[in-house]
Coordinates of C-alpha atoms in Angstrom, one line a residue:
M277 CA 0.0 -0.1 -0.1
E278 CA 2.9 2.4 0.9
E279 CA 4.4 1.6 -2.4
K280 CA 1.4 2.4 -4.4
E281 CA 0.9 5.8 -2.6
L282 CA 4.4 6.8 -3.2
L283 CA 4.0 5.9 -6.9
L284 CA 0.8 8.1 -6.9
R285 CA 2.4 11.2 -5.2
L286 CA 5.9 11.2 -6.7
Q287 CA 7.0 12.0 -10.2
P288 CA 10.6 11.8 -11.5
L289 CA 11.1 15.6 -11.9
D290 CA 10.0 16.1 -8.1
L291 CA 13.3 14.6 -7.2
C292 CA 15.5 16.0 -9.8
C293 CA 18.1 19.0 -9.3
T294 CA 17.4 21.9 -11.4
I295 CA 21.1 22.3 -12.2
C296 CA 22.1 18.8 -13.4
C297 CA 18.3 17.8 -14.1
T298 CA 18.9 14.4 -12.6
H299 CA 18.1 12.7 -9.3
Y300 CA 19.6 14.3 -6.3
N301 CA 23.0 13.3 -5.5
H302 CA 23.7 14.1 -1.8
P303 CA 20.7 16.7 -1.6
T304 CA 21.5 20.0 0.2
T305 CA 19.0 22.5 1.1
L306 CA 19.8 26.2 1.2
P307 CA 18.4 28.7 3.7
C308 CA 16.0 30.0 1.2
G309 CA 14.4 26.5 1.0
H310 CA 15.5 25.4 -2.6
T311 CA 17.3 22.0 -2.9
F312 CA 20.2 21.0 -4.9
C313 CA 22.9 18.4 -5.3
K314 CA 26.0 19.3 -3.0
P315 CA 28.4 18.9 -6.1
C316 CA 26.2 21.0 -8.2
I317 CA 26.0 24.0 -6.1
E318 CA 29.5 24.1 -5.1
R319 CA 30.6 24.1 -9.0
Y320 CA 27.9 26.9 -9.3
W321 CA 29.5 29.0 -6.5
V322 CA 33.0 28.3 -7.9
N323 CA 32.0 29.9 -11.3
S324 CA 30.3 32.7 -9.5
S325 CA 31.4 35.9 -7.6
K326 CA 29.0 35.6 -5.0
H327 CA 26.9 32.9 -2.9
N328 CA 23.4 33.1 -4.1
C329 CA 20.4 30.9 -5.0
P330 CA 20.4 29.8 -8.7
L331 CA 16.5 30.0 -8.8
C332 CA 15.4 32.8 -6.5
Q333 CA 19.0 34.8 -6.8
K334 CA 18.8 35.5 -3.0
T335 CA 22.2 36.4 -1.9
F336 CA 23.9 35.1 1.3
Q337 CA 26.5 37.0 3.1
S338 CA 28.7 34.0 3.5
K339 CA 28.7 30.6 2.3
P340 CA 26.1 28.6 3.9
E341 CA 26.7 25.4 5.5
L342 CA 25.9 22.4 3.3
S343 CA 24.2 19.6 5.1
K344 CA 22.6 16.6 3.7
N345 CA 18.7 16.5 3.6
T346 CA 18.0 13.1 5.1
D347 CA 14.5 13.0 4.4
L348 CA 14.8 13.6 0.7
S349 CA 17.6 11.0 0.6
Q350 CA 15.3 8.4 2.3
L351 CA 12.7 9.1 -0.5
L352 CA 15.3 8.8 -3.2
E353 CA 16.4 5.4 -1.6
A354 CA 12.9 4.3 -1.6
L355 CA 12.3 5.3 -5.2
H356 CA 15.3 3.6 -6.4
A357 CA 14.2 0.4 -4.5
L358 CA 10.9 0.6 -6.3
D359 CA 12.7 1.3 -9.5
S360 CA 14.5 -2.0 -9.5
K361 CA 12.1 -4.3 -7.7
A362 CA 8.6 -3.2 -7.8
H363 CA 7.9 -3.9 -11.4
E364 CA 9.2 -7.6 -10.9
R365 CA 6.3 -8.3 -8.6
C366 CA 3.8 -6.4 -10.7
P367 CA 1.2 -8.8 -12.4
S368 CA 0.4 -6.0 -15.1
C369 CA 4.2 -5.4 -16.0
T370 CA 4.5 -9.1 -16.6
G371 CA 1.2 -9.6 -18.1
A372 CA -1.0 -8.0 -20.7
G373 CA -0.6 -4.5 -18.9
A374 CA 2.8 -3.8 -20.1
L375 CA 3.0 -0.8 -22.3
K376 CA 6.7 -0.1 -22.8
L377 CA 10.2 -1.9 -22.6
C378 CA 13.0 -0.4 -20.7
L379 CA 16.0 -1.6 -22.8
P380 CA 18.9 -1.0 -20.2
C381 CA 16.7 -2.6 -17.5
M382 CA 15.3 -5.3 -19.7
A383 CA 12.0 -5.0 -18.0
P384 CA 8.5 -4.6 -19.6
L385 CA 6.5 -1.7 -17.6
C386 CA 3.0 -1.1 -16.8
E387 CA 1.4 2.4 -16.7
D388 CA 2.0 2.6 -12.9
H389 CA 5.8 1.7 -13.2
L390 CA 6.4 3.5 -16.5
V391 CA 7.0 6.6 -14.5
L392 CA 10.0 5.4 -12.8
H393 CA 11.9 4.7 -16.1
S394 CA 10.8 7.8 -17.8
E395 CA 13.6 10.2 -16.7
K396 CA 15.2 12.2 -19.5
T397 CA 18.8 12.9 -18.7
G398 CA 22.1 13.1 -20.2
R399 CA 23.1 9.8 -18.7
Q400 CA 20.1 8.0 -20.3
R401 CA 20.0 5.5 -17.4
H402 CA 16.6 4.4 -18.9
L403 CA 15.6 3.9 -22.5
L404 CA 12.0 3.1 -23.3
V405 CA 10.8 1.3 -26.6
N406 CA 7.5 0.0 -27.8
L407 CA 7.0 -3.6 -26.3
I408 CA 7.4 -6.5 -28.8
T409 CA 4.4 -8.5 -27.7
T410 CA 4.9 -11.5 -30.0
N411 CA 8.4 -12.8 -28.4
W412 CA 8.8 -11.1 -25.0
P413 CA 10.0 -12.5 -22.8
C414 CA 12.0 -15.4 -24.5
Q415 CA 9.4 -18.2 -24.8
Q416 CA 12.0 -20.9 -24.0
H417 CA 13.7 -19.4 -21.0
E418 CA 11.4 -16.7 -19.7
K419 CA 14.3 -14.1 -19.6
G420 CA 14.7 -10.7 -20.9
L421 CA 16.1 -10.3 -24.5
Q422 CA 19.6 -8.8 -23.9
Y423 CA 21.1 -9.5 -27.3
F424 CA 20.3 -9.0 -31.0
C425 CA 21.4 -11.8 -33.6
M426 CA 22.0 -9.9 -37.0
S427 CA 22.3 -13.5 -38.8
H428 CA 18.8 -14.2 -37.7
S429 CA 17.4 -10.6 -37.3
S430 CA 16.0 -11.5 -33.9
P431 CA 16.4 -10.5 -30.3
V432 CA 17.5 -13.3 -28.1
C433 CA 18.0 -13.9 -24.1
S434 CA 21.2 -14.6 -22.4
S435 CA 20.5 -18.4 -22.5
C436 CA 19.7 -18.2 -26.4
V437 CA 22.6 -16.4 -27.3
L438 CA 24.9 -19.4 -26.5
Q439 CA 23.1 -21.3 -29.4
H440 CA 24.2 -18.5 -31.8
K441 CA 28.1 -18.8 -31.2
E442 CA 28.6 -18.6 -34.9
C443 CA 26.0 -15.9 -35.7
Q444 CA 26.8 -12.1 -35.3
T445 CA 25.3 -11.0 -32.1
F446 CA 25.4 -7.5 -30.4
Q447 CA 24.3 -6.1 -27.0
L448 CA 20.8 -5.1 -27.8
L449 CA 21.1 -1.8 -25.9
D450 CA 24.4 -0.8 -27.6
L451 CA 23.2 -1.8 -31.1
Y452 CA 20.0 0.1 -30.6
K453 CA 21.7 3.4 -29.6
R454 CA 23.9 3.0 -32.7
K455 CA 21.0 2.5 -35.0
K456 CA 19.0 5.1 -33.2
E457 CA 21.9 7.5 -33.6
D458 CA 22.3 6.7 -37.5
I459 CA 18.3 7.0 -37.9
Q460 CA 18.4 10.5 -36.1
K461 CA 21.3 11.6 -38.5
K462 CA 19.2 10.3 -41.4
I463 CA 16.2 12.3 -40.1
L464 CA 18.2 15.4 -39.7
D465 CA 19.5 15.0 -43.3
L466 CA 15.9 14.4 -44.5
E467 CA 14.7 17.7 -42.6
Q468 CA 17.5 19.8 -44.0
N469 CA 16.7 18.3 -47.6
I470 CA 12.9 19.2 -47.0
T471 CA 13.7 22.6 -45.7
S472 CA 16.0 23.1 -48.9
K473 CA 13.4 21.7 -51.3
E474 CA 10.5 23.9 -49.5
Q475 CA 12.6 26.8 -50.1
I476 CA 13.1 26.0 -53.7
V477 CA 9.3 25.5 -54.0
V478 CA 8.5 29.0 -52.4
R479 CA 11.2 30.3 -55.1
E480 CA 9.5 28.7 -57.9
K481 CA 6.1 29.7 -56.8
E482 CA 7.4 33.2 -56.5
V483 CA 8.9 33.1 -60.1
F484 CA 6.0 31.6 -61.4
C485 CA 3.7 34.4 -59.9
E486 CA 5.9 37.0 -61.5
G487 CA 5.8 35.3 -64.7
Q488 CA 2.0 35.3 -64.5
I489 CA 1.8 38.9 -63.8
L490 CA 4.4 39.5 -66.6
I491 CA 2.1 37.5 -68.8
S492 CA -0.9 39.3 -67.7
D493 CA 0.7 42.6 -68.3
I494 CA 1.6 41.6 -71.8
K495 CA -1.7 40.3 -72.7
D496 CA -3.1 43.5 -71.6
N497 CA -0.7 45.5 -73.7
L498 CA -1.4 43.2 -76.8
T499 CA -5.0 43.6 -76.2
R500 CA -4.9 47.3 -76.0
D501 CA -2.4 47.5 -79.0
F502 CA -4.7 45.3 -81.2
R503 CA -7.7 47.0 -80.2
E504 CA -6.0 50.5 -81.2
M505 CA -4.9 48.9 -84.6
R506 CA -8.3 47.6 -85.2
D507 CA -9.7 51.0 -84.4
Y508 CA -7.3 52.6 -86.7
L509 CA -7.8 50.2 -89.6
E510 CA -11.6 50.7 -89.1
K511 CA -11.3 54.3 -89.0
Q512 CA -9.1 54.1 -92.3
E513 CA -11.7 51.9 -93.8
R514 CA -14.4 54.3 -93.0
A515 CA -12.3 57.3 -94.3
S516 CA -11.4 55.5 -97.5
F517 CA -15.0 54.5 -98.3
W518 CA -16.1 58.1 -97.4
R519 CA -13.7 59.5 -99.9
M520 CA -15.0 57.2 -102.7
K521 CA -18.5 58.1 -101.7
Q522 CA -17.9 61.8 -101.8
E523 CA -16.4 61.2 -105.4
Q524 CA -19.4 59.0 -106.3
D525 CA -21.8 61.5 -104.9
N526 CA -19.9 64.5 -106.9
V527 CA -20.2 62.5 -110.0
L528 CA -23.8 61.6 -109.4
K529 CA -24.6 65.3 -108.6
E530 CA -22.9 66.6 -111.6
K531 CA -24.2 63.9 -114.0
S532 CA -27.8 64.5 -112.5
E533 CA -27.6 68.4 -113.1
R534 CA -26.1 67.7 -116.6
I535 CA -29.0 65.3 -117.6
Q536 CA -31.6 67.8 -116.2
H537 CA -30.2 70.4 -118.5
L538 CA -29.9 68.1 -121.5
I539 CA -33.6 66.9 -120.9
A540 CA -34.6 70.7 -120.8
D541 CA -32.6 71.4 -123.9
I542 CA -34.5 68.5 -125.7
D543 CA -37.8 69.8 -124.7
N544 CA -36.9 73.4 -125.9
M545 CA -35.8 72.1 -129.2
K546 CA -38.8 70.1 -129.6
K547 CA -40.9 73.1 -129.0
L548 CA -38.8 75.0 -131.6
R549 CA -39.3 72.2 -134.1
L550 CA -43.0 72.2 -133.6
R551 CA -43.0 76.2 -134.3
M552 CA -40.7 75.8 -137.4
E553 CA -43.0 72.9 -138.8
D554 CA -46.1 75.1 -138.1
L555 CA -44.5 78.2 -139.9
L556 CA -43.6 75.9 -143.1
E557 CA -47.3 74.7 -143.1
N558 CA -49.2 77.9 -142.2
D559 CA -47.2 81.0 -142.6
W560 CA -45.2 81.5 -145.7
I561 CA -44.8 84.9 -145.1
A562 CA -43.2 84.3 -141.5
V563 CA -40.7 81.9 -143.3
L564 CA -39.6 84.6 -145.5
K565 CA -39.2 86.8 -142.6
D566 CA -37.2 84.3 -140.4
T567 CA -33.7 85.6 -139.5
G568 CA -32.4 82.3 -137.6
S569 CA -32.0 83.7 -134.0
D570 CA -33.2 80.7 -132.3
D571 CA -30.3 78.4 -133.8
N572 CA -27.9 79.8 -131.0
Y573 CA -29.8 77.7 -128.3
T574 CA -28.4 74.5 -129.1
L575 CA -24.8 75.8 -129.5
T576 CA -24.8 77.3 -125.9
S577 CA -26.3 74.3 -124.1
S578 CA -23.7 71.9 -125.9
T579 CA -20.8 73.8 -124.5
K580 CA -21.5 73.0 -121.0
R581 CA -18.4 71.5 -118.9
Q582 CA -18.6 67.6 -118.0
Y583 CA -17.5 66.5 -114.6
T584 CA -15.2 63.5 -114.5
I585 CA -14.0 61.4 -111.4
D586 CA -10.8 62.6 -109.5
E587 CA -8.7 59.2 -110.4
N588 CA -5.6 60.6 -108.8
R589 CA -7.3 61.1 -105.6
L590 CA -8.7 57.5 -105.5
V591 CA -5.3 56.0 -106.7
D592 CA -3.7 57.9 -103.9
T593 CA -6.0 56.5 -101.4
T594 CA -5.6 52.9 -102.7
H595 CA -1.9 53.2 -102.6
A596 CA -1.8 54.5 -98.9
I597 CA -4.0 51.4 -97.9
S598 CA -1.6 49.1 -99.8
Q599 CA 1.2 50.6 -98.0
I600 CA -0.6 49.8 -94.6
K601 CA -1.4 46.4 -95.7
K602 CA 2.2 45.8 -96.8
S603 CA 3.5 47.2 -93.4
L604 CA 1.3 44.8 -91.5
L605 CA 2.3 41.8 -93.5
S606 CA 5.9 42.6 -93.4
H607 CA 6.7 41.3 -89.8
P608 CA 7.6 37.6 -89.8
L609 CA 7.3 37.4 -86.1
L610 CA 3.5 36.1 -85.8
E611 CA 4.3 33.7 -88.6
Q612 CA 7.0 31.8 -86.4
V613 CA 4.0 30.8 -84.1
P614 CA 1.4 28.5 -85.1
C615 CA -2.0 30.4 -85.3
P616 CA -5.1 28.5 -84.7
P617 CA -8.0 28.4 -87.1
K618 CA -10.4 31.2 -86.7
Q619 CA -13.1 29.2 -85.0
V620 CA -10.7 27.7 -82.5
F621 CA -9.7 31.3 -81.8
E622 CA -13.2 32.7 -81.4
D623 CA -14.1 29.7 -79.2
T624 CA -11.0 30.2 -77.0
L625 CA -11.7 34.0 -76.7
A626 CA -15.3 33.5 -76.2
L627 CA -16.2 36.1 -78.9
P628 CA -19.9 37.1 -78.7
T629 CA -21.9 34.6 -80.6
E630 CA -25.6 34.4 -81.7
P631 CA -27.7 32.9 -78.8
S632 CA -28.0 29.1 -78.7
A633 CA -31.4 27.6 -79.3
S634 CA -31.2 25.6 -76.1
C635 CA -29.0 25.1 -73.2
T636 CA -30.6 21.8 -72.2
Q637 CA -29.1 20.3 -75.4
E638 CA -25.7 21.5 -74.7
V639 CA -25.7 20.2 -71.3
T640 CA -26.9 16.8 -72.4
R641 CA -24.1 16.8 -74.8
R642 CA -21.5 17.5 -72.2
L643 CA -22.7 14.9 -69.6
P644 CA -21.4 11.7 -70.8
K645 CA -17.7 13.3 -71.1
R646 CA -18.1 14.8 -67.5
A647 CA -19.8 11.7 -65.8
T648 CA -16.8 11.2 -63.7
S649 CA -16.2 14.8 -62.7
K650 CA -15.9 15.6 -59.0
L651 CA -18.0 18.8 -59.6
L652 CA -21.0 16.5 -60.9
Q653 CA -20.8 14.3 -57.7
C654 CA -22.0 17.4 -55.8
A655 CA -24.7 18.5 -58.5
T656 CA -27.7 20.1 -56.9
S657 CA -31.0 20.9 -58.5
V658 CA -31.9 24.8 -58.1
S659 CA -34.7 27.0 -59.5
F660 CA -35.4 30.7 -59.4
D661 CA -37.5 32.2 -56.6
P662 CA -40.6 34.2 -57.9
E663 CA -40.7 36.1 -54.5
T664 CA -37.1 37.8 -55.1
V665 CA -37.3 38.3 -58.9
S666 CA -36.9 42.0 -60.0
C667 CA -39.9 43.8 -61.6
R668 CA -37.4 44.2 -64.7
L669 CA -37.2 40.4 -65.2
C670 CA -39.6 37.5 -65.8
L671 CA -39.2 33.8 -65.1
S672 CA -40.0 31.0 -67.2
Q673 CA -42.8 28.2 -66.2
D674 CA -40.2 25.9 -65.0
L675 CA -38.4 28.6 -63.1
K676 CA -35.1 27.8 -64.8
T677 CA -34.8 30.8 -67.2
V678 CA -34.7 34.4 -66.2
T679 CA -35.0 37.1 -69.0
V680 CA -35.1 40.8 -69.2
T681 CA -38.5 42.4 -70.1
G682 CA -39.2 45.5 -72.3
K683 CA -41.5 46.8 -69.4
N684 CA -41.7 46.4 -65.6
Q685 CA -43.8 43.4 -64.5
S686 CA -46.6 43.9 -61.8
Y687 CA -45.5 41.6 -59.1
Q688 CA -46.9 41.5 -55.6
K689 CA -44.7 43.8 -53.4
N690 CA -42.7 42.1 -50.6
G691 CA -39.6 42.9 -48.5
R692 CA -37.4 40.4 -50.4
R693 CA -38.1 41.5 -54.0
F694 CA -34.9 43.0 -55.5
T695 CA -35.0 46.5 -56.8
V696 CA -32.2 45.7 -59.2
S697 CA -32.3 43.3 -62.0
Q698 CA -31.4 40.3 -59.7
V699 CA -33.1 37.1 -58.5
L700 CA -32.2 34.6 -55.8
C701 CA -32.9 30.8 -56.1
S702 CA -35.5 29.2 -53.7
E703 CA -32.8 26.7 -52.5
G704 CA -30.6 27.7 -49.7
F705 CA -27.6 25.7 -48.3
S706 CA -25.7 25.6 -45.2
T707 CA -24.2 22.1 -45.2
E708 CA -22.5 19.6 -47.5
C709 CA -21.2 20.4 -50.9
N710 CA -23.5 21.9 -53.6
Y711 CA -23.0 22.7 -57.2
W712 CA -25.0 24.1 -60.0
E713 CA -24.3 25.7 -63.5
V714 CA -25.8 28.4 -65.5
S715 CA -25.6 29.1 -69.2
T716 CA -24.8 32.4 -70.3
N717 CA -25.2 31.9 -74.3
D718 CA -28.3 34.3 -74.2
S719 CA -26.7 37.3 -72.5
N720 CA -23.7 39.5 -72.9
G721 CA -23.8 41.1 -69.5
W722 CA -24.3 39.3 -66.3
S723 CA -23.1 38.2 -62.7
I724 CA -23.4 34.7 -61.6
G725 CA -22.7 33.7 -57.9
A726 CA -24.4 33.3 -54.4
A727 CA -25.8 35.5 -51.5
A728 CA -26.6 35.1 -47.9
F729 CA -30.4 35.5 -47.0
E730 CA -29.6 38.8 -45.1
I731 CA -28.5 40.6 -48.4
G732 CA -31.8 42.5 -48.6
S733 CA -33.8 43.8 -51.5
Q734 CA -31.4 46.7 -52.4
G735 CA -28.1 44.5 -52.0
Q736 CA -26.1 44.2 -55.4
L737 CA -24.4 40.9 -55.9
G738 CA -20.6 41.0 -55.0
R739 CA -20.8 44.7 -53.7
N740 CA -21.1 43.7 -50.1
N741 CA -19.7 41.1 -47.7
L742 CA -23.0 38.9 -48.1
S743 CA -22.4 37.8 -51.6
W744 CA -19.8 36.5 -54.0
C745 CA -19.9 36.4 -58.0
V746 CA -18.1 36.2 -61.2
E747 CA -19.1 38.9 -63.7
W748 CA -18.9 39.4 -67.5
R749 CA -19.3 43.1 -68.5
K750 CA -18.0 45.3 -71.3
E751 CA -16.0 42.3 -72.7
R752 CA -14.3 41.9 -69.2
L753 CA -14.2 39.0 -66.9
S754 CA -13.9 39.4 -63.0
V755 CA -15.0 38.3 -59.8
W756 CA -16.5 40.5 -57.0
H757 CA -16.8 40.3 -53.2
N758 CA -17.4 43.1 -50.6
G759 CA -17.0 45.6 -53.3
D760 CA -13.5 44.5 -54.5
E761 CA -12.9 43.4 -58.1
I762 CA -10.2 40.9 -59.2
Q763 CA -9.8 40.7 -63.0
I764 CA -9.8 37.3 -64.6
F765 CA -7.7 37.1 -67.8
E766 CA -9.8 34.5 -69.4
P767 CA -12.5 34.5 -72.2
K768 CA -16.2 34.7 -71.6
P769 CA -17.4 31.3 -70.1
S770 CA -20.5 30.0 -72.0
V771 CA -21.3 27.9 -68.9
V772 CA -20.5 29.1 -65.4
G773 CA -20.2 26.3 -62.6
V774 CA -20.6 27.4 -59.0
L775 CA -19.2 25.0 -56.1
L776 CA -20.3 26.0 -52.7
D777 CA -18.6 23.8 -50.1
C778 CA -20.1 24.4 -46.7
G779 CA -18.0 21.8 -45.0
E780 CA -14.7 23.4 -46.2
K781 CA -16.4 26.8 -46.0
V782 CA -15.2 27.9 -49.5
I783 CA -17.2 29.1 -52.8
S784 CA -15.4 28.5 -56.2
F785 CA -16.3 29.6 -59.8
Y786 CA -15.5 27.5 -63.0
S787 CA -15.7 28.2 -66.7
I788 CA -17.1 24.9 -68.0
T789 CA -16.7 23.5 -71.5
A790 CA -17.4 20.0 -72.9
E791 CA -13.6 19.0 -72.4
S792 CA -12.7 21.0 -69.3
E793 CA -13.4 22.7 -65.8
L794 CA -11.3 25.6 -65.5
L795 CA -11.1 27.1 -62.0
L796 CA -11.5 30.8 -62.2
H797 CA -11.4 31.9 -58.4
S798 CA -12.4 30.7 -54.8
Y799 CA -13.3 32.9 -51.8
P800 CA -13.3 31.8 -48.2
L801 CA -16.8 31.9 -46.5
H802 CA -17.4 33.4 -43.2
F803 CA -21.3 33.0 -42.7
Q804 CA -23.9 32.0 -40.0
S805 CA -27.0 31.6 -42.2
R806 CA -27.8 29.8 -45.5
I807 CA -26.3 30.7 -48.9
F808 CA -28.6 31.0 -52.0
P809 CA -27.6 30.9 -55.6
A810 CA -28.2 34.4 -57.4
V811 CA -27.9 36.1 -60.6
W812 CA -27.8 39.6 -62.0
L813 CA -28.7 40.7 -65.7
Y814 CA -27.1 43.9 -66.9
G815 CA -28.7 46.3 -69.4
L816 CA -32.3 47.0 -70.5
N817 CA -32.3 44.9 -73.9
S818 CA -35.2 42.8 -73.6
G819 CA -34.4 39.0 -74.4
N820 CA -31.3 38.9 -72.6
S821 CA -31.5 35.6 -70.3
L822 CA -29.6 33.2 -68.2
K823 CA -30.7 29.5 -67.9
I824 CA -29.8 27.2 -65.1
C825 CA -28.6 24.0 -66.6
D826 CA -30.2 20.6 -66.0
I827 CA -27.3 18.5 -64.7
Q828 CA -27.2 15.2 -63.0
R829 CA -25.3 14.2 -59.9
A830 CA -22.5 11.7 -60.9
T831 CA -21.5 8.7 -58.9
E832 CA -17.9 8.1 -57.7

């Protein structure tokens, strides 16, 4: 009973000197009450100019008399006695209750006696390892395993080692220490290599990010330069055709005026002919009196100047356009890079196309190729909420399509109906992983994302901390949250996928094609309420619409 109480009260550190961190050797208590090994405190004072306590720093006027603490010495002796003998009488240590093996002592230890062998000192009086339950102790001699046979790769006891005289055997503790040191060195080398590799990864990521920024800047510059060149060429095209139109209009004007004069002359000459014919037939006296004064009419009208096209001006314009073309075609740089066909280029840049007839057919075409998609494993059916749709929008009968109308709709007023061209879905999520897709083929200006229930009727998608969205506006793709915009240098998505992972608390936006799922951006979520899918249609052009795609949940 006394041994059990001693084990419960004492811990190894309770009987350790704070200078050498081992069990007291000749414990000595100073006047301040702190106890140290007598050799340790004497060495401490030899290296110090004054006699003070290492713990409380109390200074003594003279060197205190160092007497042995007999009570503490008796406790140490009792602990050492338990340390060497108690576990031998413990049924848990020798039975199924053993947890660790002390190699120097060659003793299995239970939870109660494990504390007696767990001191951590430089001497390493005890060394604990996991217990080998299959062959401890020796099944033939009931002895501790003190040796290790390298030939048979097995620990053996002091009796079995006599049967391994021709084998290469070592002291188990010494061999374990050497192997442990080798493994620790290898671990240290691995940690150094890991640190070095991690530093390389960090540098590579920094270089990659710098490259991405550089590429983004170059793409912006190229986009601006090509846009300016297109604007310049379009301007020159308009100017060239304007010049030709001016020449054409001038010729048309002059020719029209000349034709009008000629027609008037013809009418006048016809009248003159009739008068002359009448004179010849009815008044021969007037014929004799004719002086020929009317003959000058035809002479004055025939001398009018004829307008001709300024061929030099048109030739100069054509020559200038040819020089521009020659200058553009004289740079071989782009010829060194393979250029994709026009259709592939347009699909890649997602140039504005004619609205598709049906998004459902497009989704049906994609599903077989993406049947194993991890996104489709989280597919969720959603539909628009008639209670939140703006008066500028209308919903289809199946509540899957929202369209801009030419005039405001007379919906019933309520506190949740948006004042801007937005609409939430009826389904809200706060658990699990949810995924939905929206087709953008029938709209050139939109925001697609999600919003918390508290966004309010006047809240704008992405412009507050309660909503997140990806936006296509003015030929520009970006993501929005809390009023902050991040530009995404990707073409317009024909289908936008939204993944709301409530478990990981993250929302992600994807550009979906028949062959790929491109991650555009992800936001961490900090919410307490449900999150609802939401869309925002820009502009007042009636007919612009967004459609929720009918997708099916894929099985793993």
